Coordinates of C-alpha atoms and ligand atoms in Angstrom, one line a residue:
M870 CA 26.6 0.0 -46.7
V871 CA 29.0 -1.2 -43.9
I872 CA 31.3 -4.4 -44.1
V873 CA 32.2 -6.1 -40.7
M874 CA 35.0 -8.1 -40.9
G875 CA 36.0 -11.2 -39.6
Q876 CA 37.9 -11.3 -36.4
D877 CA 40.9 -13.4 -38.3
A878 CA 40.7 -10.5 -41.4
T879 CA 44.5 -9.6 -42.3
S880 CA 45.5 -6.4 -43.2
G881 CA 45.6 -7.4 -46.4
D882 CA 42.3 -8.5 -46.9
V883 CA 41.0 -4.9 -45.5
E884 CA 43.2 -3.3 -47.8
A885 CA 41.9 -6.0 -51.0
V886 CA 38.9 -4.4 -50.0
V887 CA 39.2 -1.0 -49.8
A888 CA 40.5 -1.2 -53.0
V889 CA 37.6 -3.1 -54.5
V890 CA 34.4 -0.4 -53.4
E891 CA 37.2 2.3 -53.9
A892 CA 37.9 1.0 -57.8
A893 CA 34.0 1.8 -57.8
G894 CA 34.2 5.4 -56.7
V895 CA 33.0 4.6 -53.8
E896 CA 34.9 6.1 -50.6
A897 CA 35.8 4.0 -47.8
F898 CA 36.2 4.7 -44.3
V899 CA 38.5 2.1 -42.5
S900 CA 37.8 1.9 -38.0
R901 CA 39.8 -1.1 -36.8
G902 CA 37.9 -1.5 -33.0
V903 CA 38.8 -4.0 -30.5
Q904 CA 38.2 -7.4 -31.8
R905 CA 37.0 -6.7 -35.4
T906 CA 37.7 -3.7 -38.2
I907 CA 34.7 -2.4 -40.0
V908 CA 34.9 -0.7 -43.8
G909 CA 32.3 1.9 -44.4
L910 CA 31.5 3.3 -46.9
V911 CA 30.1 6.3 -48.7
G912 CA 28.4 7.4 -51.8
D913 CA 26.7 5.4 -54.6
V914 CA 27.1 2.1 -53.7
S915 CA 24.6 0.7 -56.5
Q916 CA 27.5 1.0 -58.8
L917 CA 29.8 -1.6 -57.1
G918 CA 27.2 -4.0 -59.2
S919 CA 27.8 -7.3 -59.2
V920 CA 31.0 -7.6 -57.0
N921 CA 30.5 -9.7 -54.1
L922 CA 31.8 -8.1 -50.7
R923 CA 30.9 -11.0 -49.0
G924 CA 32.6 -13.5 -50.5
M925 CA 35.6 -11.3 -50.2
R926 CA 38.2 -13.4 -47.8
G927 CA 37.8 -12.1 -44.7
V928 CA 34.5 -10.4 -44.8
A929 CA 32.5 -12.0 -42.4
D930 CA 29.0 -9.0 -43.5
A931 CA 27.6 -6.3 -45.6
V932 CA 24.8 -4.7 -44.1
R933 CA 22.9 -2.3 -46.0
I934 CA 21.8 1.5 -44.5
T935 CA 20.5 3.3 -46.2
T936 CA 16.5 1.8 -47.6
P937 CA 16.9 0.2 -51.1
H938 CA 13.8 1.0 -51.4
K939 CA 13.9 4.5 -51.5
L940 CA 10.8 6.4 -53.4
V941 CA 7.5 3.8 -51.6
S942 CA 10.1 4.0 -48.1
R943 CA 9.5 6.1 -45.6
D944 CA 12.5 7.6 -45.2
N945 CA 11.9 9.7 -47.7
H946 CA 8.2 10.7 -47.3
P947 CA 7.8 9.8 -43.6
D948 CA 3.8 10.9 -43.1
R949 CA 1.6 7.6 -44.5
S950 CA -0.3 8.2 -48.3
T951 CA -3.8 8.1 -49.4
V952 CA -4.1 7.2 -53.2
H953 CA -7.3 7.7 -55.0
V954 CA -9.0 5.7 -57.4
G955 CA -12.2 7.1 -59.3
G956 CA -12.3 9.5 -56.2
V957 CA -12.6 6.7 -54.0
P958 CA -9.7 7.4 -51.2
I959 CA -6.9 4.0 -49.7
G960 CA -5.0 5.1 -46.9
P961 CA -4.9 6.3 -43.3
G962 CA -7.3 6.5 -40.7
S963 CA -10.0 4.7 -42.3
V964 CA -10.8 1.0 -44.0
T965 CA -11.7 1.6 -47.9
L966 CA -14.3 -2.3 -49.2
I967 CA -13.6 -3.3 -52.6
A968 CA -15.7 -6.5 -53.5
G969 CA -16.8 -7.9 -56.1
P970 CA -16.5 -10.9 -58.3
C971 CA -13.1 -13.1 -58.8
A972 CA -13.6 -13.6 -62.4
V973 CA -15.8 -11.6 -64.9
E974 CA -18.1 -14.2 -66.6
T975 CA -22.0 -12.4 -68.2
H976 CA -23.1 -8.8 -67.2
Q977 CA -25.9 -10.0 -65.2
Q978 CA -23.2 -12.0 -62.3
T979 CA -21.1 -9.1 -62.8
L980 CA -23.9 -6.7 -62.3
D981 CA -25.5 -8.6 -59.3
A982 CA -22.5 -9.2 -57.2
A983 CA -21.8 -5.7 -57.9
R984 CA -24.4 -4.4 -56.1
M985 CA -24.3 -7.4 -53.3
A986 CA -20.4 -5.8 -52.6
Q987 CA -22.1 -2.1 -52.6
A988 CA -24.7 -3.0 -50.0
A989 CA -21.8 -4.4 -48.0
G990 CA -20.2 -1.1 -47.7
A991 CA -18.3 -1.8 -51.5
T992 CA -16.9 1.6 -53.2
L993 CA -15.0 0.3 -55.5
L994 CA -15.2 -2.8 -57.5
R995 CA -12.8 -5.8 -58.3
G996 CA -13.1 -8.1 -61.0
G997 CA -11.4 -9.9 -63.3
A998 CA -11.3 -10.2 -67.1
F999 CA -8.1 -11.6 -67.5
K1000 CA -7.0 -14.3 -65.6
P1001 CA -3.4 -15.3 -64.5
R1002 CA -4.8 -18.8 -64.1
T1003 CA -2.4 -22.0 -62.4
S1004 CA -3.8 -24.3 -65.6
P1005 CA -3.8 -23.6 -68.9
Y1006 CA -7.3 -25.2 -69.3
A1007 CA -9.5 -23.6 -66.4
F1008 CA -11.5 -20.4 -67.6
Q1009 CA -8.9 -17.3 -68.7
G1010 CA -11.6 -15.2 -68.4
L1011 CA -13.5 -12.7 -71.1
G1012 CA -10.6 -10.3 -72.4
E1013 CA -11.7 -7.2 -73.3
A1014 CA -15.6 -8.2 -73.6
G1015 CA -15.0 -8.6 -70.0
L1016 CA -13.6 -5.0 -69.6
K1017 CA -16.6 -3.7 -71.7
I1018 CA -18.4 -5.4 -68.6
L1019 CA -16.7 -3.7 -66.0
A1020 CA -17.3 0.0 -67.8
E1021 CA -21.2 -1.2 -68.3
V1022 CA -21.6 -2.0 -64.3
R1023 CA -19.7 0.7 -63.1
E1024 CA -22.2 3.2 -65.2
E1025 CA -24.8 1.1 -63.4
T1026 CA -23.5 1.1 -59.7
G1027 CA -21.4 4.2 -59.7
L1028 CA -18.7 2.4 -58.1
P1029 CA -15.0 2.6 -60.3
V1030 CA -13.2 -0.8 -61.6
V1031 CA -10.0 -2.3 -60.7
T1032 CA -9.3 -5.1 -62.7
E1033 CA -5.9 -7.5 -63.0
V1034 CA -3.2 -6.9 -65.9
V1035 CA -1.6 -10.0 -66.0
D1036 CA 0.7 -9.7 -69.5
A1037 CA 2.8 -5.8 -70.3
H1038 CA 1.0 -5.7 -74.0
D1039 CA -1.8 -5.4 -72.2
V1040 CA -1.6 -2.6 -70.0
A1041 CA -2.4 0.0 -72.7
L1042 CA -6.0 -1.5 -73.3
V1043 CA -7.0 -2.6 -69.6
A1044 CA -5.5 1.0 -68.9
S1045 CA -8.2 2.4 -71.5
Y1046 CA -11.3 0.1 -69.0
A1047 CA -10.3 -0.1 -65.2
D1048 CA -10.1 3.2 -62.6
M1049 CA -7.1 0.8 -61.4
L1050 CA -4.6 -1.4 -62.1
Q1051 CA -4.5 -4.7 -60.0
V1052 CA -0.8 -6.6 -60.2
G1053 CA -1.6 -10.0 -59.3
T1054 CA 0.9 -12.7 -56.8
R1055 CA 1.8 -14.5 -59.8
N1056 CA 3.3 -11.4 -61.2
A1057 CA 4.9 -10.1 -59.0
Q1058 CA 7.8 -9.7 -60.1
N1059 CA 7.6 -9.4 -63.3
F1060 CA 9.6 -6.9 -64.0
A1061 CA 8.9 -5.5 -67.6
L1062 CA 4.8 -5.6 -66.3
L1063 CA 5.9 -3.1 -63.3
Q1064 CA 7.6 -0.9 -65.3
A1065 CA 4.7 -0.7 -68.3
V1066 CA 1.7 -0.5 -65.3
G1067 CA 4.3 2.4 -64.5
E1068 CA 3.6 4.2 -67.3
A1069 CA 0.4 3.6 -67.8
G1070 CA -0.9 7.0 -65.7
K1071 CA -4.1 4.4 -63.5
P1072 CA -3.4 3.8 -59.6
V1073 CA -1.8 -0.1 -59.5
M1074 CA -2.7 -2.5 -56.9
L1075 CA 0.2 -4.9 -55.6
K1076 CA -0.5 -8.3 -54.5
R1077 CA 2.4 -9.3 -53.0
G1078 CA 4.1 -12.7 -54.3
M1079 CA 3.0 -15.5 -52.7
S1080 CA 7.1 -16.1 -52.2
A1081 CA 7.9 -12.2 -51.9
T1082 CA 9.6 -11.2 -48.8
I1083 CA 8.4 -8.1 -47.9
E1084 CA 11.6 -6.2 -49.1
E1085 CA 11.1 -8.0 -52.1
W1086 CA 6.7 -6.5 -52.7
L1087 CA 8.8 -3.1 -51.8
M1088 CA 11.1 -3.3 -54.6
A1089 CA 8.7 -4.7 -56.8
A1090 CA 6.6 -1.6 -56.1
E1091 CA 9.9 0.7 -56.8
Y1092 CA 9.6 -0.8 -60.0
I1093 CA 6.4 0.7 -60.1
A1094 CA 7.6 4.4 -58.9
Q1095 CA 10.8 4.4 -60.3
R1096 CA 8.4 5.0 -63.9
G1097 CA 6.7 7.8 -62.1
N1098 CA 3.7 6.3 -60.9
L1099 CA 4.1 6.6 -56.8
D1100 CA -0.1 5.9 -56.8
I1101 CA 0.6 2.3 -55.7
V1102 CA -1.7 0.4 -53.0
L1103 CA 0.1 -2.3 -51.7
C1104 CA -2.1 -5.9 -50.8
E1105 CA -0.8 -8.6 -48.4
R1106 CA -3.0 -11.9 -50.0
G1107 CA -1.1 -14.6 -48.3
I1108 CA 2.2 -16.6 -48.5
R1109 CA 3.1 -20.1 -49.2
T1110 CA 3.8 -21.9 -45.8
F1111 CA 4.2 -25.1 -45.1
E1112 CA 0.5 -25.5 -43.9
T1113 CA -2.6 -27.0 -46.2
A1114 CA -5.6 -26.0 -44.3
T1115 CA -5.7 -22.4 -46.1
R1116 CA -4.8 -22.2 -49.6
N1117 CA -1.9 -19.4 -47.9
T1118 CA -1.8 -18.0 -45.6
L1119 CA -2.0 -14.6 -44.3
D1120 CA 0.9 -13.2 -42.9
V1121 CA -1.2 -10.7 -40.8
S1122 CA 2.1 -8.7 -39.6
A1123 CA 3.2 -7.6 -42.9
V1124 CA 0.8 -5.0 -42.5
P1125 CA 1.7 -3.1 -39.8
V1126 CA 5.6 -4.0 -41.0
A1127 CA 4.7 -2.5 -44.7
Q1128 CA 3.6 0.7 -43.4
R1129 CA 6.3 1.1 -41.5
L1130 CA 8.6 1.0 -43.9
S1131 CA 7.0 2.3 -46.3
H1132 CA 3.8 5.3 -46.7
L1133 CA 1.9 3.7 -49.5
P1134 CA -1.5 1.9 -48.3
V1135 CA -1.8 -1.7 -47.3
I1136 CA -4.7 -3.4 -48.1
V1137 CA -6.0 -7.3 -47.3
D1138 CA -7.1 -9.8 -50.1
P1139 CA -8.8 -12.7 -47.0
S1140 CA -10.2 -14.3 -50.2
H1141 CA -6.8 -15.3 -51.4
S1142 CA -5.4 -15.7 -47.9
G1143 CA -7.4 -18.2 -46.1
G1144 CA -9.3 -19.4 -49.8
R1145 CA -12.6 -20.7 -47.2
R1146 CA -15.8 -19.1 -47.3
D1147 CA -15.4 -20.1 -43.6
L1148 CA -12.7 -17.9 -43.0
V1149 CA -13.2 -14.7 -44.8
L1150 CA -14.9 -12.7 -41.8
P1151 CA -12.3 -13.6 -39.8
L1152 CA -9.1 -12.8 -41.6
T1153 CA -10.9 -9.5 -42.6
R1154 CA -11.9 -8.4 -38.5
A1155 CA -8.0 -9.5 -37.8
A1156 CA -7.2 -7.7 -41.0
I1157 CA -8.6 -4.3 -40.0
A1158 CA -7.8 -4.3 -36.5
V1159 CA -4.0 -4.8 -37.7
G1160 CA -4.5 -1.8 -39.4
A1161 CA -4.8 -2.5 -43.2
D1162 CA -5.9 0.8 -45.4
G1163 CA -8.4 -1.4 -46.8
V1164 CA -9.6 -5.1 -47.8
I1165 CA -10.6 -6.6 -51.3
I1166 CA -13.0 -9.7 -50.4
D1167 CA -14.5 -11.8 -53.6
V1168 CA -18.5 -11.5 -54.1
H1169 CA -20.3 -13.9 -56.3
P1170 CA -24.3 -14.4 -56.9
N1171 CA -24.1 -17.9 -57.1
P1172 CA -20.9 -19.5 -56.1
A1173 CA -21.5 -23.2 -57.0
Q1174 CA -21.7 -22.4 -60.7
A1175 CA -19.2 -20.1 -60.6
L1176 CA -16.1 -20.0 -63.1
C1177 CA -13.0 -19.1 -60.9
D1178 CA -12.7 -18.8 -56.5
G1179 CA -16.2 -20.2 -56.1
P1180 CA -15.4 -21.4 -52.6
Q1181 CA -13.9 -18.0 -50.6
A1182 CA -17.3 -16.2 -51.9
L1183 CA -19.5 -14.5 -49.7
V1184 CA -22.9 -14.7 -51.2
D1185 CA -26.4 -13.4 -49.3
G1186 CA -26.3 -14.4 -45.3
D1187 CA -22.5 -13.3 -45.2
L1188 CA -22.6 -10.2 -46.6
E1189 CA -25.1 -9.1 -44.0
E1190 CA -22.3 -10.4 -41.4
L1191 CA -19.7 -8.5 -43.8
A1192 CA -21.4 -5.7 -43.5
Q1193 CA -22.0 -5.3 -39.5
V1194 CA -18.0 -5.5 -39.3
L1195 CA -17.8 -2.3 -41.6
R1196 CA -20.3 -1.3 -40.0
T1197 CA -18.6 -1.5 -36.3
L1198 CA -15.2 -2.4 -36.3
P1199 CA -13.6 0.4 -38.0
Q1200 CA -15.7 2.9 -35.8
A1201 CA -14.0 1.1 -32.5
L1202 CA -10.9 0.9 -34.0
G1203 CA -10.7 5.4 -34.4
R1204 CA -11.2 4.9 -38.2
T1205 CA -14.4 5.4 -40.5
L1206 CA -15.6 2.9 -43.0
V1207 CA -15.1 5.3 -46.6
G1208 CA -18.5 5.0 -47.8
D1209 CA -22.4 4.0 -46.5
V1210 CA -23.4 0.5 -45.8
L1211 CA -26.2 0.0 -47.2
A1212 CA -27.8 -3.3 -46.1
V1213 CA -29.5 -3.4 -42.5
Ligands
LIG179 C1 -7.1 -12.0 -57.6 O1 -7.2 -11.4 -57.3 O2 -8.0 -12.8 -58.0 C2 -6.2 -12.8 -58.3 C3 -5.7 -14.0 -59.1 O3 -5.4 -12.5 -57.0 P1 -3.8 -13.3 -56.5 O4 -3.0 -12.5 -57.7 O5 -3.5 -12.9 -54.7 O6 -3.8 -14.9 -56.3
LIG180 MN1 -9.8 -15.6 -57.8

């Protein structure tokens, strides 16, 4: 860390900063420039705890040099990682399609959605049994009954299951059925949940908080990694902006930025970003083009009757178009689709 002193900082101000830093067991090196004085800090700066260096008299700025998210950072792990989910890879050089219903409603609906997804090229099945709904009156998911349906549909289709866990107390239960645990945008800074999934022994898909900066997103991933689990896939799912035409604004640039900062795979959720069926394919193309390692897409056999997020679910003809995109675009960009596209 480097403390940049203001142009009118006195030597007393500099000495006060040095005293605070040294009291915390961190070494301070003072460089007096022509215009400004800079204090370089060497050692474990976390020992400074809650000391507000920026608030001290004469301090213009305090800049961290080493990355705060060490385990997920490329500083310590230059090569990008591949995460395997039930044997299916998500990582550099390829595109993985995760698809299925927003919520598990019935066995038949989940099976139909899974088969539609598989035909379009999906190698992983998504589906929520525990739903984090904004309204307490909305369908909250089937809970364990939904997890059982997902496990049955996995048997029938061979697709490993990605499903959300919303509460730290449910992690062991969800992990006993799921191949990958999803942490949703509303829980992206639920630190107890992040720590619990870090200990669950299953890969984790971490969605970006809807108002989280990329750094906050990576720090959330660090909570999981710090508990010993590095099988984390980051998911950009759109952020809150002033725009109301879309459910969220897909932050396309977050994909290469996160990939540059972190070795973890980064996927995109075009369904929850746009929130509209007609935007899913254009946003999927954008995601693949910008370098996403996969996409997660809502699919429903009868969106008009869906208990959750029907307006953004793909159906019938949409899936043929999706299959077409997956057959051609990754290849054109020198990448491969994980698995086969069955649909013609
Ligand atoms: C979901 O994937 O069903 C979901 C709730 O997503 P998000 O957390 O991104 O809103
Ligand atoms: Mn949803």
